[in-house]
Amino acid sequence: MLVMLVHGGASSQVKNREARNQGILKALNEGWAILEGGGSSVDAVEAAITTLEDNKNFNAGRGSLLQLDGIARMDASIMEGEHRNAGAVAALEGIANPIKVARLVMEKTPHILLVGKKAKEFALHYKVKEMKTNTNKRTEYQEKALKKGGAIVKIYKEIFGTVGAVAIDSKNLIAAGASTGGILGMLPGRVGDSPLIGCGIYADNSVGGVSMTGTGEKIIRMTLARNINYEMANGYEALSSVKRALREMLISIGGEAGAIAIKKDGDFGIAHTTKYMFAGYKTETEGPYVSDRFKIVQK
Ligand code: GLY
């Protein structure tokens, strides 16, 4: 049973709807082509996320938001469900595809998470493509926010855009990944949920796989990806599991988030607490289907 899910971020508003829908479709098709050709779910997830990182309409890779000092520092992670191995990078600067670096951390090192300058050195050692997104030209908003120590970060909920993918391949292996430029108004050095295993992503072949988008500060406190997997392990369908975990977050601490999840039997679910979430799916019998709205979860 092949399943490919992709997301391009939860948000309270929609910008560039058509371009984003097309971007999701492209990522979905690229991931699907790998699954259909007998490739692995890890390859499919990496390919789908790479496509979104290369697309300026998404907040990851080339389209990453800048931190308040005018520099893009990106986070990404990938996990495979067979051995539950994982790799991640945080606060990575000047590299086009953080998801590729996360995969290298998973496959070439005994570690899970590399950060900052050393993560970049590691990426360059493996010849991952560089990019120039860093800028010293701060916007008026950034100047103001920086002076206030990030005090006006409250408007961050206006824009999200973490990208992610989850897939199950012909060998029934599950993989999940996420990549992000963070959130609007973040202090320099801030790291969100996306590189944290169990928070931004999770994969376990005996249960399922999950990738998150939304406010990292809330997702981390709820260890949301692991919570969704836990709900699936307890027998709930994928969609119910996503809805239950998101609702628990809303009731206990509030917050904006969305998730894509696949169960080991191919059952999948997509839901969000925000008004919009760009995402798409393809299975052997359905899709490719792309939309900016799926199940909206309320208190
Ligand atoms: N979910 C992305 C972030 O909070 O950085």
PDB file of C-alpha atoms and ligand atoms in Angstrom:
ATOM      1  CA  MET A   1       0.000   0.000   0.000  1.00  0.00           C
ATOM      2  CA  LEU A   2       1.707   3.177  -1.205  1.00  0.00           C
ATOM      3  CA  VAL A   3       0.751   6.515   0.365  1.00  0.00           C
ATOM      4  CA  MET A   4       2.361   9.934  -0.087  1.00  0.00           C
ATOM      5  CA  LEU A   5       1.361  12.962   2.017  1.00  0.00           C
ATOM      6  CA  VAL A   6       2.850  16.440   1.724  1.00  0.00           C
ATOM      7  CA  HIS A   7       2.188  19.688   3.577  1.00  0.00           C
ATOM      8  CA  GLY A   8       3.227  23.261   2.968  1.00  0.00           C
ATOM      9  CA  GLY A   9       2.251  24.862   6.235  1.00  0.00           C
ATOM     10  CA  ALA A  10      -0.719  25.844   8.375  1.00  0.00           C
ATOM     11  CA  SER A  11      -1.722  29.513   8.451  1.00  0.00           C
ATOM     12  CA  SER A  12      -4.440  31.976   9.316  1.00  0.00           C
ATOM     13  CA  GLN A  13      -4.284  33.542   5.877  1.00  0.00           C
ATOM     14  CA  VAL A  14      -3.654  32.452   2.337  1.00  0.00           C
ATOM     15  CA  LYS A  15      -1.101  34.054   0.065  1.00  0.00           C
ATOM     16  CA  ASN A  16      -0.145  32.877  -3.413  1.00  0.00           C
ATOM     17  CA  ARG A  17      -2.795  30.152  -3.304  1.00  0.00           C
ATOM     18  CA  GLU A  18      -2.324  28.963  -6.873  1.00  0.00           C
ATOM     19  CA  ALA A  19       1.468  28.896  -6.722  1.00  0.00           C
ATOM     20  CA  ARG A  20       1.407  27.037  -3.419  1.00  0.00           C
ATOM     21  CA  ASN A  21      -1.131  24.490  -4.638  1.00  0.00           C
ATOM     22  CA  GLN A  22       1.059  23.892  -7.687  1.00  0.00           C
ATOM     23  CA  GLY A  23       4.098  23.560  -5.419  1.00  0.00           C
ATOM     24  CA  ILE A  24       2.390  20.944  -3.272  1.00  0.00           C
ATOM     25  CA  LEU A  25       1.287  19.051  -6.377  1.00  0.00           C
ATOM     26  CA  LYS A  26       4.827  19.023  -7.764  1.00  0.00           C
ATOM     27  CA  ALA A  27       6.236  17.757  -4.455  1.00  0.00           C
ATOM     28  CA  LEU A  28       3.522  15.117  -4.225  1.00  0.00           C
ATOM     29  CA  ASN A  29       4.163  13.901  -7.767  1.00  0.00           C
ATOM     30  CA  GLU A  30       7.914  13.743  -7.246  1.00  0.00           C
ATOM     31  CA  GLY A  31       7.544  11.750  -4.053  1.00  0.00           C
ATOM     32  CA  TRP A  32       4.956   9.518  -5.661  1.00  0.00           C
ATOM     33  CA  ALA A  33       7.144   8.778  -8.703  1.00  0.00           C
ATOM     34  CA  ILE A  34       9.792   7.410  -6.335  1.00  0.00           C
ATOM     35  CA  LEU A  35       7.292   5.236  -4.441  1.00  0.00           C
ATOM     36  CA  GLU A  36       5.747   3.966  -7.666  1.00  0.00           C
ATOM     37  CA  GLY A  37       9.177   3.095  -9.039  1.00  0.00           C
ATOM     38  CA  GLY A  38       9.822   0.885  -6.013  1.00  0.00           C
ATOM     39  CA  GLY A  39      11.920   3.513  -4.184  1.00  0.00           C
ATOM     40  CA  SER A  40      12.041   3.962  -0.442  1.00  0.00           C
ATOM     41  CA  SER A  41       9.811   6.175   1.684  1.00  0.00           C
ATOM     42  CA  VAL A  42      12.949   7.994   2.923  1.00  0.00           C
ATOM     43  CA  ASP A  43      13.854   8.870  -0.696  1.00  0.00           C
ATOM     44  CA  ALA A  44      10.272   9.965  -1.409  1.00  0.00           C
ATOM     45  CA  VAL A  45      10.100  12.184   1.687  1.00  0.00           C
ATOM     46  CA  GLU A  46      13.492  13.744   0.938  1.00  0.00           C
ATOM     47  CA  ALA A  47      12.528  14.404  -2.704  1.00  0.00           C
ATOM     48  CA  ALA A  48       9.177  15.974  -1.837  1.00  0.00           C
ATOM     49  CA  ILE A  49      10.697  18.243   0.805  1.00  0.00           C
ATOM     50  CA  THR A  50      13.628  19.206  -1.432  1.00  0.00           C
ATOM     51  CA  THR A  51      11.127  20.390  -4.054  1.00  0.00           C
ATOM     52  CA  LEU A  52       9.374  22.580  -1.484  1.00  0.00           C
ATOM     53  CA  GLU A  53      12.675  23.938  -0.141  1.00  0.00           C
ATOM     54  CA  ASP A  54      13.546  24.980  -3.704  1.00  0.00           C
ATOM     55  CA  ASN A  55      10.211  26.803  -4.073  1.00  0.00           C
ATOM     56  CA  LYS A  56      10.231  30.384  -2.788  1.00  0.00           C
ATOM     57  CA  ASN A  57       6.508  30.210  -2.009  1.00  0.00           C
ATOM     58  CA  PHE A  58       7.161  28.060   1.043  1.00  0.00           C
ATOM     59  CA  ASN A  59       8.842  28.922   4.310  1.00  0.00           C
ATOM     60  CA  ALA A  60      11.737  26.485   4.032  1.00  0.00           C
ATOM     61  CA  GLY A  61      15.029  26.472   2.147  1.00  0.00           C
ATOM     62  CA  ARG A  62      14.990  29.331  -0.386  1.00  0.00           C
ATOM     63  CA  GLY A  63      11.760  30.849   0.923  1.00  0.00           C
ATOM     64  CA  SER A  64      12.811  30.831   4.584  1.00  0.00           C
ATOM     65  CA  LEU A  65      11.742  33.647   6.886  1.00  0.00           C
ATOM     66  CA  LEU A  66      14.530  35.745   8.356  1.00  0.00           C
ATOM     67  CA  GLN A  67      15.237  35.929  12.067  1.00  0.00           C
ATOM     68  CA  LEU A  68      15.162  39.385  13.641  1.00  0.00           C
ATOM     69  CA  ASP A  69      18.825  40.042  12.825  1.00  0.00           C
ATOM     70  CA  GLY A  70      18.013  39.567   9.134  1.00  0.00           C
ATOM     71  CA  ILE A  71      19.489  36.089   8.792  1.00  0.00           C
ATOM     72  CA  ALA A  72      17.696  32.887   7.772  1.00  0.00           C
ATOM     73  CA  ARG A  73      18.470  29.988  10.117  1.00  0.00           C
ATOM     74  CA  MET A  74      16.728  26.814   9.076  1.00  0.00           C
ATOM     75  CA  ASP A  75      15.654  23.623  10.839  1.00  0.00           C
ATOM     76  CA  ALA A  76      14.895  20.203   9.333  1.00  0.00           C
ATOM     77  CA  SER A  77      14.559  16.562  10.307  1.00  0.00           C
ATOM     78  CA  ILE A  78      13.901  13.134   8.827  1.00  0.00           C
ATOM     79  CA  MET A  79      13.052   9.812  10.487  1.00  0.00           C
ATOM     80  CA  GLU A  80      12.646   6.258   9.209  1.00  0.00           C
ATOM     81  CA  GLY A  81      10.274   3.888  10.943  1.00  0.00           C
ATOM     82  CA  GLU A  82      12.108   0.567  10.634  1.00  0.00           C
ATOM     83  CA  HIS A  83      14.911   1.211  13.115  1.00  0.00           C
ATOM     84  CA  ARG A  84      13.493   4.555  14.254  1.00  0.00           C
ATOM     85  CA  ASN A  85      16.694   6.218  13.172  1.00  0.00           C
ATOM     86  CA  ALA A  86      16.591   9.968  12.639  1.00  0.00           C
ATOM     87  CA  GLY A  87      18.688  12.961  11.664  1.00  0.00           C
ATOM     88  CA  ALA A  88      18.183  16.692  12.079  1.00  0.00           C
ATOM     89  CA  VAL A  89      19.759  20.113  11.729  1.00  0.00           C
ATOM     90  CA  ALA A  90      18.939  23.370  13.489  1.00  0.00           C
ATOM     91  CA  ALA A  91      19.921  27.010  12.958  1.00  0.00           C
ATOM     92  CA  LEU A  92      21.533  26.070   9.653  1.00  0.00           C
ATOM     93  CA  GLU A  93      22.588  29.030   7.489  1.00  0.00           C
ATOM     94  CA  GLY A  94      23.236  29.325   3.759  1.00  0.00           C
ATOM     95  CA  ILE A  95      22.406  25.783   2.656  1.00  0.00           C
ATOM     96  CA  ALA A  96      19.747  25.230  -0.014  1.00  0.00           C
ATOM     97  CA  ASN A  97      18.361  21.919   1.197  1.00  0.00           C
ATOM     98  CA  PRO A  98      18.469  21.369   4.971  1.00  0.00           C
ATOM     99  CA  ILE A  99      16.488  18.131   4.553  1.00  0.00           C
ATOM    100  CA  LYS A 100      19.446  16.603   2.686  1.00  0.00           C
ATOM    101  CA  VAL A 101      21.730  17.537   5.564  1.00  0.00           C
ATOM    102  CA  ALA A 102      19.287  16.010   8.059  1.00  0.00           C
ATOM    103  CA  ARG A 103      19.374  12.776   6.076  1.00  0.00           C
ATOM    104  CA  LEU A 104      23.183  12.815   6.021  1.00  0.00           C
ATOM    105  CA  VAL A 105      23.194  13.252   9.804  1.00  0.00           C
ATOM    106  CA  MET A 106      20.902  10.198  10.025  1.00  0.00           C
ATOM    107  CA  GLU A 107      22.938   8.026   7.676  1.00  0.00           C
ATOM    108  CA  LYS A 108      26.543   9.166   8.132  1.00  0.00           C
ATOM    109  CA  THR A 109      26.795   9.901  11.846  1.00  0.00           C
ATOM    110  CA  PRO A 110      25.870   8.253  15.150  1.00  0.00           C
ATOM    111  CA  HIS A 111      24.126  11.516  16.128  1.00  0.00           C
ATOM    112  CA  ILE A 112      20.640  12.928  15.717  1.00  0.00           C
ATOM    113  CA  LEU A 113      21.000  16.722  15.695  1.00  0.00           C
ATOM    114  CA  LEU A 114      23.719  19.080  14.434  1.00  0.00           C
ATOM    115  CA  VAL A 115      23.383  22.839  14.854  1.00  0.00           C
ATOM    116  CA  GLY A 116      24.640  26.172  13.555  1.00  0.00           C
ATOM    117  CA  LYS A 117      28.072  26.675  11.981  1.00  0.00           C
ATOM    118  CA  LYS A 118      29.148  23.078  12.569  1.00  0.00           C
ATOM    119  CA  ALA A 119      26.025  21.816  10.817  1.00  0.00           C
ATOM    120  CA  LYS A 120      26.972  23.993   7.863  1.00  0.00           C
ATOM    121  CA  GLU A 121      30.559  22.677   7.853  1.00  0.00           C
ATOM    122  CA  PHE A 122      29.123  19.155   7.885  1.00  0.00           C
ATOM    123  CA  ALA A 123      26.823  20.012   4.957  1.00  0.00           C
ATOM    124  CA  LEU A 124      29.684  21.490   2.951  1.00  0.00           C
ATOM    125  CA  HIS A 125      31.839  18.447   3.666  1.00  0.00           C
ATOM    126  CA  TYR A 126      29.153  16.379   1.916  1.00  0.00           C
ATOM    127  CA  LYS A 127      28.849  18.996  -0.849  1.00  0.00           C
ATOM    128  CA  VAL A 128      25.242  19.952  -0.177  1.00  0.00           C
ATOM    129  CA  LYS A 129      24.384  22.987  -2.308  1.00  0.00           C
ATOM    130  CA  GLU A 130      24.917  26.438  -0.781  1.00  0.00           C
ATOM    131  CA  MET A 131      22.533  29.335  -1.217  1.00  0.00           C
ATOM    132  CA  LYS A 132      22.550  33.029  -0.426  1.00  0.00           C
ATOM    133  CA  THR A 133      19.506  33.998   1.569  1.00  0.00           C
ATOM    134  CA  ASN A 134      21.296  35.775   4.361  1.00  0.00           C
ATOM    135  CA  THR A 135      20.918  39.514   4.343  1.00  0.00           C
ATOM    136  CA  ASN A 136      22.081  42.278   6.606  1.00  0.00           C
ATOM    137  CA  LYS A 137      19.358  44.578   5.342  1.00  0.00           C
ATOM    138  CA  ARG A 138      16.804  44.407   8.121  1.00  0.00           C
ATOM    139  CA  THR A 139      13.232  45.496   7.573  1.00  0.00           C
ATOM    140  CA  GLU A 140      11.674  48.216   9.701  1.00  0.00           C
ATOM    141  CA  TYR A 141       9.611  45.526  11.401  1.00  0.00           C
ATOM    142  CA  GLN A 142      12.728  43.528  12.242  1.00  0.00           C
ATOM    143  CA  GLU A 143      14.540  46.607  13.586  1.00  0.00           C
ATOM    144  CA  LYS A 144      11.592  47.447  15.819  1.00  0.00           C
ATOM    145  CA  ALA A 145      11.115  43.899  17.049  1.00  0.00           C
ATOM    146  CA  LEU A 146      14.812  43.409  17.695  1.00  0.00           C
ATOM    147  CA  LYS A 147      14.935  46.578  19.806  1.00  0.00           C
ATOM    148  CA  LYS A 148      12.071  45.232  21.877  1.00  0.00           C
ATOM    149  CA  GLY A 149      13.809  41.890  22.332  1.00  0.00           C
ATOM    150  CA  GLY A 150      11.238  40.202  20.125  1.00  0.00           C
ATOM    151  CA  ALA A 151       8.348  41.677  22.087  1.00  0.00           C
ATOM    152  CA  ILE A 152       6.140  41.944  19.041  1.00  0.00           C
ATOM    153  CA  VAL A 153       6.477  38.328  18.074  1.00  0.00           C
ATOM    154  CA  LYS A 154       2.782  37.927  18.829  1.00  0.00           C
ATOM    155  CA  ILE A 155       1.958  38.590  15.185  1.00  0.00           C
ATOM    156  CA  TYR A 156       3.843  35.433  14.289  1.00  0.00           C
ATOM    157  CA  LYS A 157       0.619  33.525  13.962  1.00  0.00           C
ATOM    158  CA  GLU A 158      -0.082  35.349  10.705  1.00  0.00           C
ATOM    159  CA  ILE A 159       2.440  33.338   8.750  1.00  0.00           C
ATOM    160  CA  PHE A 160       3.508  29.741   8.997  1.00  0.00           C
ATOM    161  CA  GLY A 161       4.752  27.537   6.292  1.00  0.00           C
ATOM    162  CA  THR A 162       6.837  24.665   7.570  1.00  0.00           C
ATOM    163  CA  VAL A 163       6.902  22.003   4.895  1.00  0.00           C
ATOM    164  CA  GLY A 164       6.794  18.270   5.470  1.00  0.00           C
ATOM    165  CA  ALA A 165       6.075  14.846   4.053  1.00  0.00           C
ATOM    166  CA  VAL A 166       5.173  11.358   5.237  1.00  0.00           C
ATOM    167  CA  ALA A 167       5.243   8.239   3.054  1.00  0.00           C
ATOM    168  CA  ILE A 168       4.789   4.499   3.161  1.00  0.00           C
ATOM    169  CA  ASP A 169       6.565   2.470   0.473  1.00  0.00           C
ATOM    170  CA  SER A 170       6.152  -0.899  -1.251  1.00  0.00           C
ATOM    171  CA  LYS A 171       8.030  -2.628   1.590  1.00  0.00           C
ATOM    172  CA  ASN A 172       5.646  -1.013   4.106  1.00  0.00           C
ATOM    173  CA  LEU A 173       8.430   1.188   5.452  1.00  0.00           C
ATOM    174  CA  ILE A 174       7.328   4.545   6.806  1.00  0.00           C
ATOM    175  CA  ALA A 175       9.302   7.800   6.779  1.00  0.00           C
ATOM    176  CA  ALA A 176       8.526  11.351   7.904  1.00  0.00           C
ATOM    177  CA  GLY A 177      10.293  14.675   7.486  1.00  0.00           C
ATOM    178  CA  ALA A 178       9.931  18.413   7.998  1.00  0.00           C
ATOM    179  CA  SER A 179      11.836  21.555   7.022  1.00  0.00           C
ATOM    180  CA  THR A 180      11.283  25.162   8.027  1.00  0.00           C
ATOM    181  CA  GLY A 181      12.494  28.735   8.094  1.00  0.00           C
ATOM    182  CA  GLY A 182      10.795  29.140  11.484  1.00  0.00           C
ATOM    183  CA  ILE A 183       8.199  31.725  12.425  1.00  0.00           C
ATOM    184  CA  LEU A 184       7.783  35.432  11.823  1.00  0.00           C
ATOM    185  CA  GLY A 185       9.362  37.689  14.442  1.00  0.00           C
ATOM    186  CA  MET A 186      11.636  35.060  15.983  1.00  0.00           C
ATOM    187  CA  LEU A 187      14.673  36.050  17.985  1.00  0.00           C
ATOM    188  CA  PRO A 188      18.065  35.178  16.492  1.00  0.00           C
ATOM    189  CA  GLY A 189      18.978  31.674  17.574  1.00  0.00           C
ATOM    190  CA  ARG A 190      15.402  30.536  18.120  1.00  0.00           C
ATOM    191  CA  VAL A 191      14.764  26.880  17.173  1.00  0.00           C
ATOM    192  CA  GLY A 192      11.280  25.412  16.667  1.00  0.00           C
ATOM    193  CA  ASP A 193       9.748  21.944  16.700  1.00  0.00           C
ATOM    194  CA  SER A 194      10.785  20.836  13.222  1.00  0.00           C
ATOM    195  CA  PRO A 195      14.247  19.436  14.114  1.00  0.00           C
ATOM    196  CA  LEU A 196      13.020  17.838  17.346  1.00  0.00           C
ATOM    197  CA  ILE A 197      12.098  14.176  17.009  1.00  0.00           C
ATOM    198  CA  GLY A 198       8.743  13.445  18.641  1.00  0.00           C
ATOM    199  CA  CYS A 199       7.748  17.115  18.347  1.00  0.00           C
ATOM    200  CA  GLY A 200       7.924  18.050  14.640  1.00  0.00           C
ATOM    201  CA  ILE A 201       8.048  14.522  13.206  1.00  0.00           C
ATOM    202  CA  TYR A 202       7.837  10.868  14.177  1.00  0.00           C
ATOM    203  CA  ALA A 203       7.967   7.514  12.356  1.00  0.00           C
ATOM    204  CA  ASP A 204       7.530   3.978  13.647  1.00  0.00           C
ATOM    205  CA  ASN A 205       6.726   1.122  11.262  1.00  0.00           C
ATOM    206  CA  SER A 206       4.693  -0.682  13.901  1.00  0.00           C
ATOM    207  CA  VAL A 207       2.368   2.352  14.211  1.00  0.00           C
ATOM    208  CA  GLY A 208       2.707   5.144  11.628  1.00  0.00           C
ATOM    209  CA  GLY A 209       4.334   8.443  10.693  1.00  0.00           C
ATOM    210  CA  VAL A 210       3.599  12.112  11.382  1.00  0.00           C
ATOM    211  CA  SER A 211       4.825  15.547  10.217  1.00  0.00           C
ATOM    212  CA  MET A 212       3.771  18.801  11.897  1.00  0.00           C
ATOM    213  CA  THR A 213       3.408  22.470  11.018  1.00  0.00           C
ATOM    214  CA  GLY A 214       2.490  25.368  13.286  1.00  0.00           C
ATOM    215  CA  THR A 215       3.780  27.231  16.301  1.00  0.00           C
ATOM    216  CA  GLY A 216       6.858  25.344  17.435  1.00  0.00           C
ATOM    217  CA  GLU A 217       6.620  26.735  20.954  1.00  0.00           C
ATOM    218  CA  LYS A 218       3.258  24.972  21.390  1.00  0.00           C
ATOM    219  CA  ILE A 219       4.097  21.828  19.438  1.00  0.00           C
ATOM    220  CA  ILE A 220       7.230  21.228  21.524  1.00  0.00           C
ATOM    221  CA  ARG A 221       5.335  21.574  24.806  1.00  0.00           C
ATOM    222  CA  MET A 222       2.839  18.937  23.629  1.00  0.00           C
ATOM    223  CA  THR A 223       5.397  16.637  21.885  1.00  0.00           C
ATOM    224  CA  LEU A 224       2.678  16.587  19.279  1.00  0.00           C
ATOM    225  CA  ALA A 225       4.063  14.217  16.644  1.00  0.00           C
ATOM    226  CA  ARG A 226       4.675  11.513  19.246  1.00  0.00           C
ATOM    227  CA  ASN A 227       1.263  12.171  20.772  1.00  0.00           C
ATOM    228  CA  ILE A 228      -0.415  11.600  17.425  1.00  0.00           C
ATOM    229  CA  ASN A 229       1.529   8.365  16.997  1.00  0.00           C
ATOM    230  CA  TYR A 230       0.492   7.359  20.491  1.00  0.00           C
ATOM    231  CA  GLU A 231      -3.169   7.900  19.606  1.00  0.00           C
ATOM    232  CA  MET A 232      -2.696   5.750  16.477  1.00  0.00           C
ATOM    233  CA  ALA A 233      -0.977   3.065  18.567  1.00  0.00           C
ATOM    234  CA  ASN A 234      -4.045   3.065  20.802  1.00  0.00           C
ATOM    235  CA  GLY A 235      -6.205   2.083  17.848  1.00  0.00           C
ATOM    236  CA  TYR A 236      -7.590   5.407  16.666  1.00  0.00           C
ATOM    237  CA  GLU A 237      -7.732   6.091  12.946  1.00  0.00           C
ATOM    238  CA  ALA A 238      -5.120   8.496  11.603  1.00  0.00           C
ATOM    239  CA  LEU A 239      -7.544  11.409  11.232  1.00  0.00           C
ATOM    240  CA  SER A 240      -9.063  10.876  14.691  1.00  0.00           C
ATOM    241  CA  SER A 241      -5.560  10.685  16.157  1.00  0.00           C
ATOM    242  CA  VAL A 242      -4.541  14.001  14.592  1.00  0.00           C
ATOM    243  CA  LYS A 243      -7.794  15.625  15.707  1.00  0.00           C
ATOM    244  CA  ARG A 244      -7.545  14.278  19.260  1.00  0.00           C
ATOM    245  CA  ALA A 245      -3.959  15.458  19.758  1.00  0.00           C
ATOM    246  CA  LEU A 246      -4.604  18.895  18.227  1.00  0.00           C
ATOM    247  CA  ARG A 247      -7.745  19.332  20.316  1.00  0.00           C
ATOM    248  CA  GLU A 248      -5.838  18.387  23.466  1.00  0.00           C
ATOM    249  CA  MET A 249      -3.324  21.121  22.633  1.00  0.00           C
ATOM    250  CA  LEU A 250      -6.074  23.672  22.002  1.00  0.00           C
ATOM    251  CA  ILE A 251      -7.787  22.880  25.281  1.00  0.00           C
ATOM    252  CA  SER A 252      -4.664  22.754  27.417  1.00  0.00           C
ATOM    253  CA  ILE A 253      -2.344  25.455  26.036  1.00  0.00           C
ATOM    254  CA  GLY A 254      -3.961  26.831  22.852  1.00  0.00           C
ATOM    255  CA  GLY A 255      -1.943  27.308  19.696  1.00  0.00           C
ATOM    256  CA  GLU A 256      -1.940  26.918  15.961  1.00  0.00           C
ATOM    257  CA  ALA A 257      -0.825  23.682  14.341  1.00  0.00           C
ATOM    258  CA  GLY A 258      -1.564  21.167  11.631  1.00  0.00           C
ATOM    259  CA  ALA A 259      -0.466  17.602  10.935  1.00  0.00           C
ATOM    260  CA  ILE A 260      -0.305  14.926   8.292  1.00  0.00           C
ATOM    261  CA  ALA A 261      -0.284  11.313   9.509  1.00  0.00           C
ATOM    262  CA  ILE A 262      -0.233   7.808   8.009  1.00  0.00           C
ATOM    263  CA  LYS A 263      -0.977   4.592   9.859  1.00  0.00           C
ATOM    264  CA  LYS A 264       0.930   1.435   9.025  1.00  0.00           C
ATOM    265  CA  ASP A 265      -2.132   0.046   7.165  1.00  0.00           C
ATOM    266  CA  GLY A 266      -2.187   3.096   4.849  1.00  0.00           C
ATOM    267  CA  ASP A 267      -5.041   4.901   6.605  1.00  0.00           C
ATOM    268  CA  PHE A 268      -4.153   8.615   6.672  1.00  0.00           C
ATOM    269  CA  GLY A 269      -5.383  11.918   8.095  1.00  0.00           C
ATOM    270  CA  ILE A 270      -4.806  15.651   7.614  1.00  0.00           C
ATOM    271  CA  ALA A 271      -6.152  18.254  10.053  1.00  0.00           C
ATOM    272  CA  HIS A 272      -5.324  21.715  11.430  1.00  0.00           C
ATOM    273  CA  THR A 273      -6.441  24.214  14.027  1.00  0.00           C
ATOM    274  CA  THR A 274      -5.727  27.130  11.675  1.00  0.00           C
ATOM    275  CA  LYS A 275      -8.083  28.365   8.985  1.00  0.00           C
ATOM    276  CA  TYR A 276      -5.831  27.045   6.235  1.00  0.00           C
ATOM    277  CA  MET A 277      -3.267  24.345   5.671  1.00  0.00           C
ATOM    278  CA  PHE A 278      -1.714  23.610   2.299  1.00  0.00           C
ATOM    279  CA  ALA A 279      -1.391  19.870   1.849  1.00  0.00           C
ATOM    280  CA  GLY A 280      -2.003  17.001  -0.523  1.00  0.00           C
ATOM    281  CA  TYR A 281      -2.178  13.234  -0.772  1.00  0.00           C
ATOM    282  CA  LYS A 282      -1.857  10.424  -3.269  1.00  0.00           C
ATOM    283  CA  THR A 283      -2.583   6.736  -2.788  1.00  0.00           C
ATOM    284  CA  GLU A 284      -2.936   3.843  -5.213  1.00  0.00           C
ATOM    285  CA  THR A 285      -6.658   4.580  -5.487  1.00  0.00           C
ATOM    286  CA  GLU A 286      -6.979   8.325  -4.718  1.00  0.00           C
ATOM    287  CA  GLY A 287      -5.466  11.601  -5.827  1.00  0.00           C
ATOM    288  CA  PRO A 288      -3.284  13.433  -6.381  1.00  0.00           C
ATOM    289  CA  TYR A 289      -5.492  15.723  -4.299  1.00  0.00           C
ATOM    290  CA  VAL A 290      -4.309  19.156  -3.177  1.00  0.00           C
ATOM    291  CA  SER A 291      -6.117  21.756  -1.058  1.00  0.00           C
ATOM    292  CA  ASP A 292      -5.553  24.613   1.381  1.00  0.00           C
ATOM    293  CA  ARG A 293      -8.203  23.335   3.776  1.00  0.00           C
ATOM    294  CA  PHE A 294      -8.699  19.945   5.379  1.00  0.00           C
ATOM    295  CA  LYS A 295     -10.363  19.070   8.708  1.00  0.00           C
ATOM    296  CA  ILE A 296     -10.405  22.094  10.981  1.00  0.00           C
ATOM    297  CA  VAL A 297     -10.090  21.210  14.671  1.00  0.00           C
ATOM    298  CA  GLN A 298     -11.787  23.379  17.296  1.00  0.00           C
ATOM    299  CA  LYS A 299     -11.964  23.190  21.080  1.00  0.00           C
TER     300      LYS A 299
HETATM  301  N1  GLY B   1       6.825  24.750  13.074  1.00  0.00           N
HETATM  302  C1  GLY B   1       7.930  25.515  12.718  1.00  0.00           C
HETATM  303  C2  GLY B   1       8.508  26.314  13.769  1.00  0.00           C
HETATM  304  O1  GLY B   1       7.844  26.626  14.763  1.00  0.00           O
HETATM  305  O2  GLY B   1       9.654  26.668  13.664  1.00  0.00           O
END
